[in-house]
PDB file of C-alpha atoms in Angstrom:
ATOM      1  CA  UNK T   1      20.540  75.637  32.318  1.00  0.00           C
ATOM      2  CA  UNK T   2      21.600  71.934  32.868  1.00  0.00           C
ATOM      3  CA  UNK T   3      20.760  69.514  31.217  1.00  0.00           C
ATOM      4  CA  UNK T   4      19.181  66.290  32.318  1.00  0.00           C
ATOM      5  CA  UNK T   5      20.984  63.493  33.080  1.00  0.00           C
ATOM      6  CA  UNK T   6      20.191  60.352  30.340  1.00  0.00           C
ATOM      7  CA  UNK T   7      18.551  56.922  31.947  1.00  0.00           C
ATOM      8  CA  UNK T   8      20.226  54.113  33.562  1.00  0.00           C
ATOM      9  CA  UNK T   9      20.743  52.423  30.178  1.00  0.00           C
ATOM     10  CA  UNK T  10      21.321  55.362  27.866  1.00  0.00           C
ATOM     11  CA  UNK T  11      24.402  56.588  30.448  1.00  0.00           C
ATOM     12  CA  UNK T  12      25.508  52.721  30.322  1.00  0.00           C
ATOM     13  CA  UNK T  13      25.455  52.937  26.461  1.00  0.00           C
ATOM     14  CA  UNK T  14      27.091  56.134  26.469  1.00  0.00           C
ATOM     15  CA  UNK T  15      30.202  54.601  28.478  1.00  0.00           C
ATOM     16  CA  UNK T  16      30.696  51.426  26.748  1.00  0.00           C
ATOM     17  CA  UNK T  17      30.043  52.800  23.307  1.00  0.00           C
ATOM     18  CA  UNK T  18      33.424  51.954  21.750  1.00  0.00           C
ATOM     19  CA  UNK T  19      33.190  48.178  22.999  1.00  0.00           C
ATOM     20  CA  UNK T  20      29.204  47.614  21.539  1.00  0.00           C
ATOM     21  CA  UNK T  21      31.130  49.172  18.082  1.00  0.00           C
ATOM     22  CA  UNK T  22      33.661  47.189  18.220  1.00  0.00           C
ATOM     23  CA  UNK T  23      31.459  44.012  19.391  1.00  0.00           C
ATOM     24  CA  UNK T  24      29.177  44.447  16.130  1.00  0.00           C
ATOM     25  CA  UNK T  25      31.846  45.167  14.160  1.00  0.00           C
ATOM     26  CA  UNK T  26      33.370  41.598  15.105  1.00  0.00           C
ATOM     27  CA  UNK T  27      30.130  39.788  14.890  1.00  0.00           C
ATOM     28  CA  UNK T  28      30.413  40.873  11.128  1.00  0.00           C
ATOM     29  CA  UNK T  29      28.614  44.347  10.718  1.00  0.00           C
ATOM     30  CA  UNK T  30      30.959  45.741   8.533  1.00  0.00           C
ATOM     31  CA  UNK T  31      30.611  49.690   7.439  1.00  0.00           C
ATOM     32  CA  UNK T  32      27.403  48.635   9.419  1.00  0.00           C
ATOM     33  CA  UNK T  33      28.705  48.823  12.700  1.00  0.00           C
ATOM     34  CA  UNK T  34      28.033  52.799  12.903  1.00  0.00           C
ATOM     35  CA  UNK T  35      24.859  52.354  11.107  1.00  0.00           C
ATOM     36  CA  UNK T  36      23.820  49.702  14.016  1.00  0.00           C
ATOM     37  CA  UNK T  37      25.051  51.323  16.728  1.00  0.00           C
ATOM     38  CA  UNK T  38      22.377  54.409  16.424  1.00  0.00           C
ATOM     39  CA  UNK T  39      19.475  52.788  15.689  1.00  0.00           C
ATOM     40  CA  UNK T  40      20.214  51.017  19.332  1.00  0.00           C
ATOM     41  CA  UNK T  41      21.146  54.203  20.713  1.00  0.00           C
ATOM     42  CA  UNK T  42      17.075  55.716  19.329  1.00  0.00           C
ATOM     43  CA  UNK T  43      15.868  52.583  20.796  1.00  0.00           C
ATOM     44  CA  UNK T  44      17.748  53.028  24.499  1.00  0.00           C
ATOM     45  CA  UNK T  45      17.299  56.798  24.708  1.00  0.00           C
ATOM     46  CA  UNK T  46      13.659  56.492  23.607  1.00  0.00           C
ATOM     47  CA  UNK T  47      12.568  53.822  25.835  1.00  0.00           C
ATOM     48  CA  UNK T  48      11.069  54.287  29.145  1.00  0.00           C
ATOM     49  CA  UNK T  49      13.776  54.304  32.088  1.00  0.00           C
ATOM     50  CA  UNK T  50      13.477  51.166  33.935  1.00  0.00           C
ATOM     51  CA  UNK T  51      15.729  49.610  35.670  1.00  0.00           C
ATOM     52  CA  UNK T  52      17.720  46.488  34.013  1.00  0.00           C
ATOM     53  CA  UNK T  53      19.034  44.105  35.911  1.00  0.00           C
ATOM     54  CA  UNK T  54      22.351  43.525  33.350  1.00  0.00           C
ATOM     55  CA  UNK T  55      22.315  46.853  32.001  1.00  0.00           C
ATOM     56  CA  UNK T  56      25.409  45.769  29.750  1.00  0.00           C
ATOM     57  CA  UNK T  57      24.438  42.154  28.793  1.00  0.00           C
ATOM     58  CA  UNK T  58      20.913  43.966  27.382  1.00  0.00           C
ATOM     59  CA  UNK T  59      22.645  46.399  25.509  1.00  0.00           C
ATOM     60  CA  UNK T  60      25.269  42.981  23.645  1.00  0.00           C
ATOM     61  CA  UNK T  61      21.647  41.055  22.615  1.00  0.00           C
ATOM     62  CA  UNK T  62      19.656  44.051  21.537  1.00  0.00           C
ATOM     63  CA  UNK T  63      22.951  45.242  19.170  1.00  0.00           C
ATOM     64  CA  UNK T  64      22.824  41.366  18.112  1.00  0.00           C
ATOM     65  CA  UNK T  65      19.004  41.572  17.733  1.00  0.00           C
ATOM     66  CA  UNK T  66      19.486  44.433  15.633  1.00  0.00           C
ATOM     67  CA  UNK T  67      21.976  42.796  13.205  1.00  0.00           C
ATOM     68  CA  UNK T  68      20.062  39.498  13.160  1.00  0.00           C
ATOM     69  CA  UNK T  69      17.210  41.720  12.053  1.00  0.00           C
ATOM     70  CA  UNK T  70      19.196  43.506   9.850  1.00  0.00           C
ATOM     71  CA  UNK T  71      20.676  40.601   8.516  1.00  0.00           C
ATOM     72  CA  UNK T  72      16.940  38.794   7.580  1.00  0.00           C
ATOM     73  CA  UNK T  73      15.572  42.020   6.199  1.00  0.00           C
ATOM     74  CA  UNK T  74      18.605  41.777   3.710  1.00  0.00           C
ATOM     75  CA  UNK T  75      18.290  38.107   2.590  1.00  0.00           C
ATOM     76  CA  UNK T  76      14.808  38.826   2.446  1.00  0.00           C
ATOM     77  CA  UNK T  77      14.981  41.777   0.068  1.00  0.00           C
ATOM     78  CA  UNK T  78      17.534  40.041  -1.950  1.00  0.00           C
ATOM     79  CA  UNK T  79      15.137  36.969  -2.374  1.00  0.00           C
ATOM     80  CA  UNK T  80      12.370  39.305  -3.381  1.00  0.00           C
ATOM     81  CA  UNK T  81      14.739  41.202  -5.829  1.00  0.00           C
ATOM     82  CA  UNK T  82      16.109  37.737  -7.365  1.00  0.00           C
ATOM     83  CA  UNK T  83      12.240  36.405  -7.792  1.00  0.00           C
ATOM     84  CA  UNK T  84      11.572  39.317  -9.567  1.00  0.00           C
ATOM     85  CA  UNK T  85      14.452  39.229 -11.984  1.00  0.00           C
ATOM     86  CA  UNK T  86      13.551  35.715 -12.215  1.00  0.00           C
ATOM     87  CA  UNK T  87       9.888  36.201 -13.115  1.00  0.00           C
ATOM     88  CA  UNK T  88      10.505  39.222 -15.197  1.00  0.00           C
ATOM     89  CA  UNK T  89      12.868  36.793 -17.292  1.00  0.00           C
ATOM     90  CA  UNK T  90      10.342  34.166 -17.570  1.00  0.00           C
ATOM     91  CA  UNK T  91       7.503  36.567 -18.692  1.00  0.00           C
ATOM     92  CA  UNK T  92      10.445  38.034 -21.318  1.00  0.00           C
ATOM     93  CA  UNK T  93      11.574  34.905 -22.777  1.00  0.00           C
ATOM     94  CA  UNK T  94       8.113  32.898 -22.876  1.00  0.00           C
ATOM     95  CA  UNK T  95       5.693  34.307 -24.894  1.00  0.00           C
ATOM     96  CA  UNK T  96       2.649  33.138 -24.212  1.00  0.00           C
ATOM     97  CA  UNK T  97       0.919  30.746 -26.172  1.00  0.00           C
ATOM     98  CA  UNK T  98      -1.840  33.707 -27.275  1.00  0.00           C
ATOM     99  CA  UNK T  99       1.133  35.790 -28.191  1.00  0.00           C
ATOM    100  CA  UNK T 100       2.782  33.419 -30.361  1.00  0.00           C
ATOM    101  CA  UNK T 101      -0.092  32.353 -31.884  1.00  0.00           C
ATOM    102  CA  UNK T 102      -1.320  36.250 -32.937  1.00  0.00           C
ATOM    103  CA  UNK T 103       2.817  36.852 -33.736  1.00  0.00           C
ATOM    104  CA  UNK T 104       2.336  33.653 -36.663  1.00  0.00           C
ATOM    105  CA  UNK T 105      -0.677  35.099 -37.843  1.00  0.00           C
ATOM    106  CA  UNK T 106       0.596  38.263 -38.196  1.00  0.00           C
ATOM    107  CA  UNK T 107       3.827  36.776 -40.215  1.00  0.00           C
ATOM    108  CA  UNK T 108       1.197  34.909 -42.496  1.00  0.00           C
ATOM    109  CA  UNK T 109      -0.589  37.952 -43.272  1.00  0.00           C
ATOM    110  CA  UNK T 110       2.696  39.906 -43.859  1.00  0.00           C
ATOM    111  CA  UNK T 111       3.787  37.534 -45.711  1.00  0.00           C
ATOM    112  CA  UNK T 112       0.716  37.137 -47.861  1.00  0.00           C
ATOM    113  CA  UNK T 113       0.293  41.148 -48.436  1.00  0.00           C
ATOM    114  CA  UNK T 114       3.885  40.914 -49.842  1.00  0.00           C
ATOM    115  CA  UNK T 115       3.003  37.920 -51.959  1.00  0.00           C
ATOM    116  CA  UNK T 116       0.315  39.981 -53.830  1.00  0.00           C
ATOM    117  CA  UNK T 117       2.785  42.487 -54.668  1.00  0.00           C
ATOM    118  CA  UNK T 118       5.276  40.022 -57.088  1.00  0.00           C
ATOM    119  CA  UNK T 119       8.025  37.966 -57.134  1.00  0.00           C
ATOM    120  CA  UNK T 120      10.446  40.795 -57.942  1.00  0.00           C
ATOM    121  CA  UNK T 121       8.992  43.154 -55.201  1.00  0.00           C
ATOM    122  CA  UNK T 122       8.700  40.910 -52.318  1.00  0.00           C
ATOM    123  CA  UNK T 123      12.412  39.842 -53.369  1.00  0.00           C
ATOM    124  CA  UNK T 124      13.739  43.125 -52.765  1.00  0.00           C
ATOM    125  CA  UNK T 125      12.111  43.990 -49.607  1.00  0.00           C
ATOM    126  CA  UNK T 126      13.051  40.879 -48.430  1.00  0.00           C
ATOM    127  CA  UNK T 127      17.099  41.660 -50.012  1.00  0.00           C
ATOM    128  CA  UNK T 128      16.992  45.278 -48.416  1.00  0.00           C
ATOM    129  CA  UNK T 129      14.841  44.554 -45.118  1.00  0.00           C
ATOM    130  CA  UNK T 130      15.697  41.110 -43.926  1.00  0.00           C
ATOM    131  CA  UNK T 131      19.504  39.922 -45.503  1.00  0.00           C
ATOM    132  CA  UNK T 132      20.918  44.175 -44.963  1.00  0.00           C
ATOM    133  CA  UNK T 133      21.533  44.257 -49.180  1.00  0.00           C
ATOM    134  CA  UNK T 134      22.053  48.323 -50.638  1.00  0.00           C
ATOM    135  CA  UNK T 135      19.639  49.307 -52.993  1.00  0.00           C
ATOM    136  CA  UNK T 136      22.473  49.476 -55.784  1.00  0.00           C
ATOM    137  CA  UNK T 137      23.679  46.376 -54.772  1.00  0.00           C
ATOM    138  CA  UNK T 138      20.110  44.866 -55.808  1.00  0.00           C
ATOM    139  CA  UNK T 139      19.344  46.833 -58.852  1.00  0.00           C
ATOM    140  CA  UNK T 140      22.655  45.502 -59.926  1.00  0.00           C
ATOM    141  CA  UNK T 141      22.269  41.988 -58.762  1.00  0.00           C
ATOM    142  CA  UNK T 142      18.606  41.681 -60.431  1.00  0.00           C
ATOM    143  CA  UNK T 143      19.368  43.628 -63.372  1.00  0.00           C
ATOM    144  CA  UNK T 144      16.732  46.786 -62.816  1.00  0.00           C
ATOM    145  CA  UNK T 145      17.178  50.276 -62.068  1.00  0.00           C
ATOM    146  CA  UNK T 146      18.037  51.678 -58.755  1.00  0.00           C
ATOM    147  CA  UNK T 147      14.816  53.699 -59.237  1.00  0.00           C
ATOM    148  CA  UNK T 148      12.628  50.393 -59.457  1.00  0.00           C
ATOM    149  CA  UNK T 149      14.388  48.965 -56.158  1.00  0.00           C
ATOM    150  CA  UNK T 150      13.140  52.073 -54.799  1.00  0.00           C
ATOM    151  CA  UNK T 151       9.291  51.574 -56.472  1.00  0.00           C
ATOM    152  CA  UNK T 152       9.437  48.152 -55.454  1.00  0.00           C
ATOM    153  CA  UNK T 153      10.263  49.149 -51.408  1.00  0.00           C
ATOM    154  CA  UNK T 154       7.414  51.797 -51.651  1.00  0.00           C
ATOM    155  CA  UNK T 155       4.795  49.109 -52.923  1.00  0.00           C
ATOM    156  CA  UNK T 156       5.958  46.738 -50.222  1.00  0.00           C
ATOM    157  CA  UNK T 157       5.718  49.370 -47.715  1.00  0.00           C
ATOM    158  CA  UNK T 158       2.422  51.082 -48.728  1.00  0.00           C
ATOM    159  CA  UNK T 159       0.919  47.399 -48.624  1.00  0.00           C
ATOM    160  CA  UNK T 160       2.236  46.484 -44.883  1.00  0.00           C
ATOM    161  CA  UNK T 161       1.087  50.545 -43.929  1.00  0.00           C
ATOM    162  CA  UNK T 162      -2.783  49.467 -45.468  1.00  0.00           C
ATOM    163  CA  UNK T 163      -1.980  46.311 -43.416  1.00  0.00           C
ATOM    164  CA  UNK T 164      -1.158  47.696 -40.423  1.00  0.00           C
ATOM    165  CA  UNK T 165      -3.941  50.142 -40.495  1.00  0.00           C
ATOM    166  CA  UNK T 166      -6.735  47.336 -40.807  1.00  0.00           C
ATOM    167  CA  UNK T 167      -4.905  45.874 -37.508  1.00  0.00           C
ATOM    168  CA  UNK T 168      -4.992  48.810 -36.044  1.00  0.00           C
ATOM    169  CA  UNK T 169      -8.611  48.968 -36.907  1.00  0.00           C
ATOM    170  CA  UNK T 170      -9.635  45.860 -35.223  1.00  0.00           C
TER     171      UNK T 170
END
């Protein structure tokens, strides 16, 4: 069985594919080119035959249609992608006023629940959690055992658990 012969414009296409490659490939297409070159190839084989005047000349500005449209889309998704980073960075690196505000009430009350517990316990949490100290190394810089640097961290951390818990509650 034969097969039907293609439209005006899709046989024109069809002959002067190499030059419309070659033509978007020089307008600055790229690894595009290809990529170009079949979309117009859907849109002249799908169309309605009718007849073109410059069957040629239509073929040149819908290929640089397509890569102007290409080309937007791009700069447009690459604007959307860099406001995103760009808001996603602002949201990171701001807190919000509500958020600092609850963050320095939370330090109070931390600070406060290991407070109550003494002078020598709140020092070594603070030794062991926030400055990176051993537990040897403090039970040898404060003169105590390494078993009450150990008593001391379990106060301080059964305190900020019974803290955490009444936050939790809230």
């Amino acid at each position: 069985m034969a097969q039907p012969q293609p439209s005006g414009l899709a046989q024109v296409f069809m002959e002067n594919r190499e030059r419309l490659l070659r033509f978007l490939a020089a307008r600055g297409a790229g690894d595009a080119a290809e990529d170009l070159l079949q979309e117009l190839w859907e849109r002249v084989s799908s169309t309605p035959a009718q007849p073109v005047a410059a069957p040629l000349g239509y073929l040149y500005r819908a290929a640089e249609n397509l890569m102007r449209d290409r080309y937007r889309a791009n700069t447009s998704r690459a604007r959307r992608e860099q406001d995103y980073v760009e808001a996603t960075d602002m949201a990171v690196a701001e807190p919000g006023i509500e958020r600092a505000l609850l963050a320095r009430e939370r330090l109070r009350a931390v600070e406060a629940a290991l407070s109550l517990l003494g002078p020598r316990s709140e020092r070594v949490f603070r030794m062991y959690r926030l400055d990176g100290i051993g537990q040897a190394v403090i039970a040898r810089e404060l003169g105590v055992s390494l078993s009450t640097v150990e008593k001391d961290l379990q106060r301080a951390y059964r305190a900020l658990g019974a803290l955490r818990e009444s936050d939790d509650a809230e």
